[in-house]
């Protein structure tokens, strides 16, 4: 096929466009230049890209695109002159093109887990409530049996506000206010955001989500705690063979305190890269300390109870196999929209 140069195209077009007297001529020019076997195609075919250096290819690209743009813009102008601006405007809007997609938002995986847990706990007679994120030092620490000089305060690096209040380091800060407000018997959960002064890495964030649970009544024992935890886990993971174990754990506001582990659902307890030991530490919990009940105005000689502080972020990571905690706060809708509610 006969090849053609940029200059030839430019000159030929300048001449032919002046000769266009009607819309039909414009259409013909479009076909002649832009068609499958048109001038632009021939122009491209005249170059052997395999022999060209990257620099030459780039120069070709720029020149080609500039010329094509000039061609398109000139035709629009000439067309506008020929038929009047209004008509051109109408022609430019192609009503048959599909509309622009508007992205639909998605529920964040932590919220999904939270919503699911609220439904499960409500099914067991718990109320779901929210508490403040800025709390008194007393409610975050002292009321929970963590006095000023207690080493447990060092366990949590705290954001202190200038007025002496703190950003709650755990949702356990709701325990005593709830007891004071509602008294016993009580079944309540408090999902919410907590803050710790942490270095951010793959498994630590300075902002994370917990779900605190508190059940106080007459004769509540560890058996009730285990029963509620088992129900919760089988509903969250949609299977009734989730194995749990309790290890002793120290938290000043419970006695005895436990770490509740679940057998790894990925490897069935054999030990894998995620769990290493076959078990995953999931829910710290215990029997409410008599001092906490007293601070809440509940008589520990009449009532007992259990409490737990479930890491919602951790649970969402387990449930949806999310390997990296920083993804939760990345604000990228492509991340959020991968997860689907299961209740
Ligand atoms: N508040 C504790 C923490 O953030 C977790 C916790 C442990 C909560 C034991 C509880 C509990 O209610 O009984 O580390």
mmCIF file of C-alpha atoms and ligand atoms in Angstrom:
data_model
loop_
_atom_site.group_PDB
_atom_site.id
_atom_site.type_symbol
_atom_site.label_atom_id
_atom_site.label_comp_id
_atom_site.label_asym_id
_atom_site.label_seq_id
_atom_site.Cartn_x
_atom_site.Cartn_y
_atom_site.Cartn_z
ATOM 1 C CA UNK A 1 0.000 0.000 0.000
ATOM 2 C CA UNK A 2 1.193 3.479 -0.766
ATOM 3 C CA UNK A 3 2.483 5.212 2.353
ATOM 4 C CA UNK A 4 1.878 8.801 3.251
ATOM 5 C CA UNK A 5 3.638 11.359 5.479
ATOM 6 C CA UNK A 6 2.346 13.657 8.240
ATOM 7 C CA UNK A 7 2.854 16.712 6.044
ATOM 8 C CA UNK A 8 0.950 15.205 3.171
ATOM 9 C CA UNK A 9 -1.967 14.393 5.453
ATOM 10 C CA UNK A 10 -1.965 17.877 6.937
ATOM 11 C CA UNK A 11 -1.899 19.601 3.552
ATOM 12 C CA UNK A 12 -4.462 17.343 1.925
ATOM 13 C CA UNK A 13 -6.842 17.785 4.826
ATOM 14 C CA UNK A 14 -6.465 21.585 4.912
ATOM 15 C CA UNK A 15 -7.427 21.680 1.265
ATOM 16 C CA UNK A 16 -10.280 19.202 1.397
ATOM 17 C CA UNK A 17 -11.906 20.684 4.451
ATOM 18 C CA UNK A 18 -12.183 24.027 2.679
ATOM 19 C CA UNK A 19 -14.043 22.295 -0.116
ATOM 20 C CA UNK A 20 -16.645 20.829 2.234
ATOM 21 C CA UNK A 21 -19.955 22.522 1.493
ATOM 22 C CA UNK A 22 -22.454 20.228 3.215
ATOM 23 C CA UNK A 23 -22.804 17.810 6.103
ATOM 24 C CA UNK A 24 -22.459 14.977 3.661
ATOM 25 C CA UNK A 25 -18.989 16.180 2.708
ATOM 26 C CA UNK A 26 -18.002 16.148 6.357
ATOM 27 C CA UNK A 27 -19.233 12.592 6.742
ATOM 28 C CA UNK A 28 -17.265 11.581 3.666
ATOM 29 C CA UNK A 29 -14.138 13.195 5.076
ATOM 30 C CA UNK A 30 -14.612 11.289 8.313
ATOM 31 C CA UNK A 31 -14.776 8.013 6.475
ATOM 32 C CA UNK A 32 -11.881 8.934 4.225
ATOM 33 C CA UNK A 33 -9.601 9.853 7.118
ATOM 34 C CA UNK A 34 -10.841 7.833 10.064
ATOM 35 C CA UNK A 35 -12.238 4.754 8.331
ATOM 36 C CA UNK A 36 -10.740 1.307 8.644
ATOM 37 C CA UNK A 37 -8.706 1.761 5.496
ATOM 38 C CA UNK A 38 -8.536 5.520 5.901
ATOM 39 C CA UNK A 39 -5.726 8.024 5.717
ATOM 40 C CA UNK A 40 -4.795 7.762 9.390
ATOM 41 C CA UNK A 41 -4.471 4.014 9.072
ATOM 42 C CA UNK A 42 -2.189 4.442 6.064
ATOM 43 C CA UNK A 43 -0.168 6.995 7.952
ATOM 44 C CA UNK A 44 0.409 4.481 10.754
ATOM 45 C CA UNK A 45 1.199 1.670 8.361
ATOM 46 C CA UNK A 46 3.978 3.764 6.847
ATOM 47 C CA UNK A 47 6.007 3.439 10.011
ATOM 48 C CA UNK A 48 7.829 0.333 11.126
ATOM 49 C CA UNK A 49 7.459 0.513 14.889
ATOM 50 C CA UNK A 50 9.748 -2.418 15.458
ATOM 51 C CA UNK A 51 12.643 -0.499 14.015
ATOM 52 C CA UNK A 52 11.893 2.697 15.908
ATOM 53 C CA UNK A 53 13.554 3.695 19.184
ATOM 54 C CA UNK A 54 11.394 4.474 22.221
ATOM 55 C CA UNK A 55 12.063 8.162 21.650
ATOM 56 C CA UNK A 56 10.981 7.990 18.024
ATOM 57 C CA UNK A 57 7.829 6.089 18.948
ATOM 58 C CA UNK A 58 6.996 8.717 21.514
ATOM 59 C CA UNK A 59 7.505 11.505 18.987
ATOM 60 C CA UNK A 60 5.315 9.670 16.490
ATOM 61 C CA UNK A 61 2.594 9.218 19.132
ATOM 62 C CA UNK A 62 2.537 12.896 20.006
ATOM 63 C CA UNK A 63 2.485 14.032 16.390
ATOM 64 C CA UNK A 64 -0.169 11.488 15.439
ATOM 65 C CA UNK A 65 -2.469 12.415 18.295
ATOM 66 C CA UNK A 66 -2.052 16.140 17.714
ATOM 67 C CA UNK A 67 -2.963 15.746 14.080
ATOM 68 C CA UNK A 68 -5.951 13.569 14.837
ATOM 69 C CA UNK A 69 -7.184 16.020 17.425
ATOM 70 C CA UNK A 70 -6.749 18.895 14.986
ATOM 71 C CA UNK A 71 -8.699 16.887 12.410
ATOM 72 C CA UNK A 72 -11.574 16.150 14.790
ATOM 73 C CA UNK A 73 -11.796 19.684 16.139
ATOM 74 C CA UNK A 74 -11.702 21.239 12.690
ATOM 75 C CA UNK A 75 -14.489 18.973 11.487
ATOM 76 C CA UNK A 76 -16.654 19.890 14.470
ATOM 77 C CA UNK A 77 -16.072 23.572 13.768
ATOM 78 C CA UNK A 78 -16.827 23.299 10.088
ATOM 79 C CA UNK A 79 -19.849 21.163 10.775
ATOM 80 C CA UNK A 80 -21.095 23.749 13.266
ATOM 81 C CA UNK A 81 -20.786 26.469 10.662
ATOM 82 C CA UNK A 82 -22.628 24.420 8.110
ATOM 83 C CA UNK A 83 -25.626 23.439 10.194
ATOM 84 C CA UNK A 84 -25.746 25.949 13.033
ATOM 85 C CA UNK A 85 -24.536 25.577 16.604
ATOM 86 C CA UNK A 86 -27.684 24.087 18.070
ATOM 87 C CA UNK A 87 -27.764 21.174 15.745
ATOM 88 C CA UNK A 88 -24.123 20.460 16.424
ATOM 89 C CA UNK A 89 -24.804 20.457 20.114
ATOM 90 C CA UNK A 90 -27.540 17.920 19.701
ATOM 91 C CA UNK A 91 -25.314 15.764 17.563
ATOM 92 C CA UNK A 92 -22.540 15.805 20.163
ATOM 93 C CA UNK A 93 -24.778 14.250 22.783
ATOM 94 C CA UNK A 94 -25.183 10.635 21.876
ATOM 95 C CA UNK A 95 -28.281 9.610 23.784
ATOM 96 C CA UNK A 96 -27.722 5.995 22.930
ATOM 97 C CA UNK A 97 -24.490 5.840 24.954
ATOM 98 C CA UNK A 98 -24.833 4.121 28.326
ATOM 99 C CA UNK A 99 -24.889 6.599 31.230
ATOM 100 C CA UNK A 100 -22.009 7.067 33.600
ATOM 101 C CA UNK A 101 -21.979 4.487 36.341
ATOM 102 C CA UNK A 102 -22.436 5.882 39.798
ATOM 103 C CA UNK A 103 -20.693 3.740 42.358
ATOM 104 C CA UNK A 104 -22.838 2.319 45.088
ATOM 105 C CA UNK A 105 -21.278 2.511 48.533
ATOM 106 C CA UNK A 106 -20.644 -0.568 50.623
ATOM 107 C CA UNK A 107 -20.848 -1.375 54.301
ATOM 108 C CA UNK A 108 -17.419 -1.503 55.910
ATOM 109 C CA UNK A 109 -16.431 -5.037 57.019
ATOM 110 C CA UNK A 110 -16.169 -3.953 60.664
ATOM 111 C CA UNK A 111 -19.690 -2.548 60.500
ATOM 112 C CA UNK A 112 -20.882 -5.733 58.819
ATOM 113 C CA UNK A 113 -19.519 -7.830 61.678
ATOM 114 C CA UNK A 114 -20.913 -5.355 64.188
ATOM 115 C CA UNK A 115 -24.403 -5.459 62.675
ATOM 116 C CA UNK A 116 -24.244 -9.240 62.621
ATOM 117 C CA UNK A 117 -23.161 -9.448 66.269
ATOM 118 C CA UNK A 118 -25.842 -7.016 67.371
ATOM 119 C CA UNK A 119 -28.475 -9.256 65.793
ATOM 120 C CA UNK A 120 -27.004 -12.363 67.420
ATOM 121 C CA UNK A 121 -26.845 -10.765 70.877
ATOM 122 C CA UNK A 122 -30.279 -9.265 70.584
ATOM 123 C CA UNK A 123 -31.452 -12.811 69.923
ATOM 124 C CA UNK A 124 -30.000 -13.725 73.324
ATOM 125 C CA UNK A 125 -31.766 -10.891 75.125
ATOM 126 C CA UNK A 126 -28.970 -8.300 75.101
ATOM 127 C CA UNK A 127 -29.530 -4.622 74.333
ATOM 128 C CA UNK A 128 -27.063 -2.966 71.969
ATOM 129 C CA UNK A 129 -25.938 0.500 73.051
ATOM 130 C CA UNK A 130 -23.312 3.095 72.316
ATOM 131 C CA UNK A 131 -21.238 4.985 74.837
ATOM 132 C CA UNK A 132 -19.015 8.061 74.595
ATOM 133 C CA UNK A 133 -15.556 7.912 73.038
ATOM 134 C CA UNK A 134 -14.218 10.624 75.325
ATOM 135 C CA UNK A 135 -14.518 9.306 78.860
ATOM 136 C CA UNK A 136 -13.353 10.154 82.344
ATOM 137 C CA UNK A 137 -10.182 8.641 83.669
ATOM 138 C CA UNK A 138 -12.369 7.090 86.352
ATOM 139 C CA UNK A 139 -14.624 5.168 83.954
ATOM 140 C CA UNK A 140 -11.746 4.014 81.788
ATOM 141 C CA UNK A 141 -9.471 2.929 84.654
ATOM 142 C CA UNK A 142 -10.370 3.459 88.330
ATOM 143 C CA UNK A 143 -13.914 2.136 88.143
ATOM 144 C CA UNK A 144 -12.500 -0.999 86.555
ATOM 145 C CA UNK A 145 -10.174 -1.672 89.434
ATOM 146 C CA UNK A 146 -7.182 -0.180 87.656
ATOM 147 C CA UNK A 147 -5.824 2.338 90.193
ATOM 148 C CA UNK A 148 -3.352 5.049 89.355
ATOM 149 C CA UNK A 149 -0.210 3.197 90.320
ATOM 150 C CA UNK A 150 -1.408 -0.152 89.017
ATOM 151 C CA UNK A 151 0.911 -1.680 86.440
ATOM 152 C CA UNK A 152 -2.132 -2.532 84.316
ATOM 153 C CA UNK A 153 -2.324 1.141 83.307
ATOM 154 C CA UNK A 154 0.950 0.663 81.484
ATOM 155 C CA UNK A 155 -0.638 -2.095 79.421
ATOM 156 C CA UNK A 156 -2.545 0.515 77.492
ATOM 157 C CA UNK A 157 -0.927 3.587 76.102
ATOM 158 C CA UNK A 158 -3.520 6.249 76.365
ATOM 159 C CA UNK A 159 -4.408 9.434 74.520
ATOM 160 C CA UNK A 160 -4.906 11.965 77.296
ATOM 161 C CA UNK A 161 -6.848 15.145 76.621
ATOM 162 C CA UNK A 162 -5.832 18.475 78.125
ATOM 163 C CA UNK A 163 -8.868 18.483 80.414
ATOM 164 C CA UNK A 164 -7.878 15.172 82.023
ATOM 165 C CA UNK A 165 -10.373 13.096 80.040
ATOM 166 C CA UNK A 166 -9.155 10.230 77.860
ATOM 167 C CA UNK A 167 -10.018 8.698 74.497
ATOM 168 C CA UNK A 168 -11.355 5.390 75.738
ATOM 169 C CA UNK A 169 -8.735 2.671 75.434
ATOM 170 C CA UNK A 170 -11.391 -0.040 75.566
ATOM 171 C CA UNK A 171 -15.164 -0.368 75.511
ATOM 172 C CA UNK A 172 -14.965 -1.676 79.087
ATOM 173 C CA UNK A 173 -15.290 2.021 79.991
ATOM 174 C CA UNK A 174 -19.043 1.467 79.526
ATOM 175 C CA UNK A 175 -19.349 -1.178 82.228
ATOM 176 C CA UNK A 176 -19.718 0.951 85.346
ATOM 177 C CA UNK A 177 -21.856 3.711 83.765
ATOM 178 C CA UNK A 178 -24.200 0.973 82.456
ATOM 179 C CA UNK A 179 -24.456 -0.688 85.858
ATOM 180 C CA UNK A 180 -25.113 2.678 87.503
ATOM 181 C CA UNK A 181 -27.777 3.580 84.980
ATOM 182 C CA UNK A 182 -29.625 0.282 84.603
ATOM 183 C CA UNK A 183 -28.675 -1.728 87.693
ATOM 184 C CA UNK A 184 -29.055 -5.518 87.762
ATOM 185 C CA UNK A 185 -30.155 -7.749 86.141
ATOM 186 C CA UNK A 186 -28.525 -6.495 82.970
ATOM 187 C CA UNK A 187 -27.597 -7.810 79.534
ATOM 188 C CA UNK A 188 -25.950 -5.278 77.296
ATOM 189 C CA UNK A 189 -23.397 -4.957 74.522
ATOM 190 C CA UNK A 190 -21.441 -1.852 73.586
ATOM 191 C CA UNK A 191 -19.810 -1.930 70.169
ATOM 192 C CA UNK A 192 -17.520 1.006 69.458
ATOM 193 C CA UNK A 193 -14.280 2.660 68.540
ATOM 194 C CA UNK A 194 -11.287 2.618 70.873
ATOM 195 C CA UNK A 195 -7.985 4.427 70.736
ATOM 196 C CA UNK A 196 -4.483 3.548 71.784
ATOM 197 C CA UNK A 197 -1.267 5.352 71.312
ATOM 198 C CA UNK A 198 0.322 2.628 69.194
ATOM 199 C CA UNK A 199 2.788 2.432 66.375
ATOM 200 C CA UNK A 200 0.823 1.383 63.321
ATOM 201 C CA UNK A 201 1.881 -1.874 61.671
ATOM 202 C CA UNK A 202 0.252 -4.867 59.949
ATOM 203 C CA UNK A 203 -1.614 -5.915 63.089
ATOM 204 C CA UNK A 204 -1.795 -2.695 65.162
ATOM 205 C CA UNK A 205 -3.833 0.436 64.587
ATOM 206 C CA UNK A 206 -4.243 3.421 66.883
ATOM 207 C CA UNK A 207 -7.983 3.254 66.245
ATOM 208 C CA UNK A 208 -9.813 -0.040 66.417
ATOM 209 C CA UNK A 209 -13.211 -1.483 67.227
ATOM 210 C CA UNK A 210 -14.322 -3.568 70.167
ATOM 211 C CA UNK A 211 -17.570 -4.995 71.334
ATOM 212 C CA UNK A 212 -17.997 -5.095 75.081
ATOM 213 C CA UNK A 213 -20.519 -7.437 76.613
ATOM 214 C CA UNK A 214 -21.860 -7.500 80.125
ATOM 215 C CA UNK A 215 -24.337 -9.857 81.695
ATOM 216 C CA UNK A 216 -25.226 -9.512 85.364
ATOM 217 C CA UNK A 217 -27.875 -11.494 87.149
ATOM 218 C CA UNK A 218 -28.350 -13.875 90.059
ATOM 219 C CA UNK A 219 -26.165 -17.018 89.937
ATOM 220 C CA UNK A 220 -24.364 -16.219 86.722
ATOM 221 C CA UNK A 221 -21.389 -18.570 86.346
ATOM 222 C CA UNK A 222 -18.574 -19.404 83.942
ATOM 223 C CA UNK A 223 -20.964 -21.905 82.342
ATOM 224 C CA UNK A 224 -23.174 -19.018 81.171
ATOM 225 C CA UNK A 225 -20.150 -17.225 79.795
ATOM 226 C CA UNK A 226 -19.105 -20.302 77.825
ATOM 227 C CA UNK A 227 -22.644 -20.920 76.600
ATOM 228 C CA UNK A 228 -23.056 -17.375 75.306
ATOM 229 C CA UNK A 229 -19.605 -17.380 73.677
ATOM 230 C CA UNK A 230 -20.255 -20.694 71.919
ATOM 231 C CA UNK A 231 -23.583 -19.501 70.578
ATOM 232 C CA UNK A 232 -21.997 -16.308 69.392
ATOM 233 C CA UNK A 233 -19.148 -18.071 67.599
ATOM 234 C CA UNK A 234 -21.249 -20.693 65.879
ATOM 235 C CA UNK A 235 -23.570 -17.955 64.588
ATOM 236 C CA UNK A 236 -20.796 -15.657 63.425
ATOM 237 C CA UNK A 237 -18.913 -18.382 61.597
ATOM 238 C CA UNK A 238 -22.047 -20.245 60.527
ATOM 239 C CA UNK A 239 -20.897 -23.585 61.873
ATOM 240 C CA UNK A 240 -21.541 -25.370 65.140
ATOM 241 C CA UNK A 241 -18.205 -27.146 65.435
ATOM 242 C CA UNK A 242 -16.146 -24.135 66.540
ATOM 243 C CA UNK A 243 -13.933 -25.461 69.341
ATOM 244 C CA UNK A 244 -12.981 -23.129 72.155
ATOM 245 C CA UNK A 245 -10.613 -23.229 75.096
ATOM 246 C CA UNK A 246 -10.211 -20.960 78.088
ATOM 247 C CA UNK A 247 -6.799 -20.015 79.397
ATOM 248 C CA UNK A 248 -6.241 -17.919 82.493
ATOM 249 C CA UNK A 249 -5.849 -14.241 81.591
ATOM 250 C CA UNK A 250 -5.278 -11.258 83.817
ATOM 251 C CA UNK A 251 -7.561 -8.238 83.658
ATOM 252 C CA UNK A 252 -8.071 -6.240 86.868
ATOM 253 C CA UNK A 253 -11.827 -5.920 86.331
ATOM 254 C CA UNK A 254 -12.596 -9.635 86.156
ATOM 255 C CA UNK A 255 -11.881 -12.496 88.522
ATOM 256 C CA UNK A 256 -11.239 -15.086 87.292
ATOM 257 C CA UNK A 257 -10.168 -13.682 83.902
ATOM 258 C CA UNK A 258 -9.710 -15.708 80.748
ATOM 259 C CA UNK A 259 -8.395 -15.625 77.260
ATOM 260 C CA UNK A 260 -10.881 -17.424 75.084
ATOM 261 C CA UNK A 261 -9.213 -19.038 72.094
ATOM 262 C CA UNK A 262 -10.905 -20.681 69.138
ATOM 263 C CA UNK A 263 -9.469 -23.561 67.220
ATOM 264 C CA UNK A 264 -8.179 -22.203 63.919
ATOM 265 C CA UNK A 265 -10.875 -22.485 61.283
ATOM 266 C CA UNK A 266 -8.379 -22.393 58.460
ATOM 267 C CA UNK A 267 -6.339 -25.469 59.398
ATOM 268 C CA UNK A 268 -8.710 -27.227 61.802
ATOM 269 C CA UNK A 269 -6.215 -26.934 64.661
ATOM 270 C CA UNK A 270 -3.217 -28.515 62.982
ATOM 271 C CA UNK A 271 -1.244 -25.271 63.015
ATOM 272 C CA UNK A 272 -0.804 -22.982 60.006
ATOM 273 C CA UNK A 273 0.808 -19.671 59.060
ATOM 274 C CA UNK A 274 -2.128 -17.682 60.446
ATOM 275 C CA UNK A 275 -2.479 -19.412 63.804
ATOM 276 C CA UNK A 276 0.870 -21.201 64.203
ATOM 277 C CA UNK A 277 -0.351 -23.118 67.268
ATOM 278 C CA UNK A 278 -3.713 -24.333 65.969
ATOM 279 C CA UNK A 279 -5.505 -21.817 68.252
ATOM 280 C CA UNK A 280 -6.419 -18.163 67.823
ATOM 281 C CA UNK A 281 -6.770 -15.782 70.756
ATOM 282 C CA UNK A 282 -10.107 -14.109 70.178
ATOM 283 C CA UNK A 283 -12.082 -12.997 73.220
ATOM 284 C CA UNK A 284 -10.680 -11.812 76.545
ATOM 285 C CA UNK A 285 -13.354 -12.299 79.189
ATOM 286 C CA UNK A 286 -14.074 -13.202 82.773
ATOM 287 C CA UNK A 287 -16.368 -12.983 85.774
ATOM 288 C CA UNK A 288 -17.063 -9.371 86.741
ATOM 289 C CA UNK A 289 -14.921 -8.359 89.721
ATOM 290 C CA UNK A 290 -16.953 -7.584 92.876
ATOM 291 C CA UNK A 291 -15.288 -4.154 93.040
ATOM 292 C CA UNK A 292 -16.654 -3.291 89.598
ATOM 293 C CA UNK A 293 -20.168 -4.304 90.632
ATOM 294 C CA UNK A 294 -19.787 -2.149 93.753
ATOM 295 C CA UNK A 295 -18.660 0.846 91.716
ATOM 296 C CA UNK A 296 -21.764 0.344 89.599
ATOM 297 C CA UNK A 297 -23.985 0.256 92.689
ATOM 298 C CA UNK A 298 -24.773 -3.452 92.344
ATOM 299 C CA UNK A 299 -24.534 -5.700 95.396
ATOM 300 C CA UNK A 300 -21.925 -8.432 94.716
ATOM 301 C CA UNK A 301 -23.380 -10.660 97.416
ATOM 302 C CA UNK A 302 -26.601 -10.893 95.403
ATOM 303 C CA UNK A 303 -25.426 -10.639 91.819
ATOM 304 C CA UNK A 304 -22.638 -12.059 89.714
ATOM 305 C CA UNK A 305 -21.875 -11.561 86.059
ATOM 306 C CA UNK A 306 -19.533 -12.044 83.174
ATOM 307 C CA UNK A 307 -17.956 -9.581 80.784
ATOM 308 C CA UNK A 308 -16.022 -9.848 77.566
ATOM 309 C CA UNK A 309 -14.259 -7.471 75.213
ATOM 310 C CA UNK A 310 -14.270 -8.781 71.712
ATOM 311 C CA UNK A 311 -11.992 -7.216 69.113
ATOM 312 C CA UNK A 312 -14.330 -6.451 66.204
ATOM 313 C CA UNK A 313 -11.473 -5.667 63.866
ATOM 314 C CA UNK A 314 -9.797 -8.969 64.727
ATOM 315 C CA UNK A 315 -13.014 -10.869 64.227
ATOM 316 C CA UNK A 316 -13.591 -9.202 60.846
ATOM 317 C CA UNK A 317 -10.043 -10.186 59.849
ATOM 318 C CA UNK A 318 -10.787 -13.807 60.791
ATOM 319 C CA UNK A 319 -14.205 -13.934 59.239
ATOM 320 C CA UNK A 320 -13.200 -12.418 55.918
ATOM 321 C CA UNK A 321 -9.543 -13.604 55.852
ATOM 322 C CA UNK A 322 -8.174 -10.047 55.805
ATOM 323 C CA UNK A 323 -4.404 -10.199 56.362
ATOM 324 C CA UNK A 324 -3.621 -6.516 57.004
ATOM 325 C CA UNK A 325 -5.221 -4.272 59.625
ATOM 326 C CA UNK A 326 -4.285 -1.041 57.821
ATOM 327 C CA UNK A 327 -6.719 -1.904 55.016
ATOM 328 C CA UNK A 328 -9.600 -1.144 57.375
ATOM 329 C CA UNK A 329 -8.852 2.565 57.449
ATOM 330 C CA UNK A 330 -7.638 2.955 53.861
ATOM 331 C CA UNK A 331 -10.965 4.432 52.682
ATOM 332 C CA UNK A 332 -10.750 2.567 49.386
ATOM 333 C CA UNK A 333 -14.199 1.540 48.230
ATOM 334 C CA UNK A 334 -12.728 -1.392 46.280
ATOM 335 C CA UNK A 335 -11.698 -2.870 49.629
ATOM 336 C CA UNK A 336 -14.991 -2.188 51.404
ATOM 337 C CA UNK A 337 -17.199 -3.492 48.655
ATOM 338 C CA UNK A 338 -15.773 -7.020 48.701
ATOM 339 C CA UNK A 339 -17.634 -8.151 51.778
ATOM 340 C CA UNK A 340 -21.198 -9.298 52.016
ATOM 341 C CA UNK A 341 -23.514 -9.500 54.991
ATOM 342 C CA UNK A 342 -24.407 -13.030 56.021
ATOM 343 C CA UNK A 343 -27.392 -12.339 58.284
HETATM 344 N N1 LIG B 1 -10.883 -4.268 77.945
HETATM 345 C C1 LIG B 1 -9.915 -5.306 77.682
HETATM 346 C C2 LIG B 1 -8.911 -4.805 76.677
HETATM 347 O O1 LIG B 1 -9.238 -3.949 75.894
HETATM 348 C C3 LIG B 1 -10.570 -6.538 77.148
HETATM 349 C C4 LIG B 1 -11.438 -7.236 78.143
HETATM 350 C C5 LIG B 1 -10.927 -8.236 78.884
HETATM 351 C C6 LIG B 1 -12.763 -6.876 78.301
HETATM 352 C C7 LIG B 1 -11.697 -8.942 79.804
HETATM 353 C C8 LIG B 1 -13.573 -7.555 79.191
HETATM 354 C C9 LIG B 1 -13.002 -8.587 79.953
HETATM 355 O O2 LIG B 1 -14.840 -7.267 79.395
HETATM 356 O O3 LIG B 1 -13.816 -9.264 80.820
HETATM 357 O O4 LIG B 1 -7.819 -5.285 76.633
#
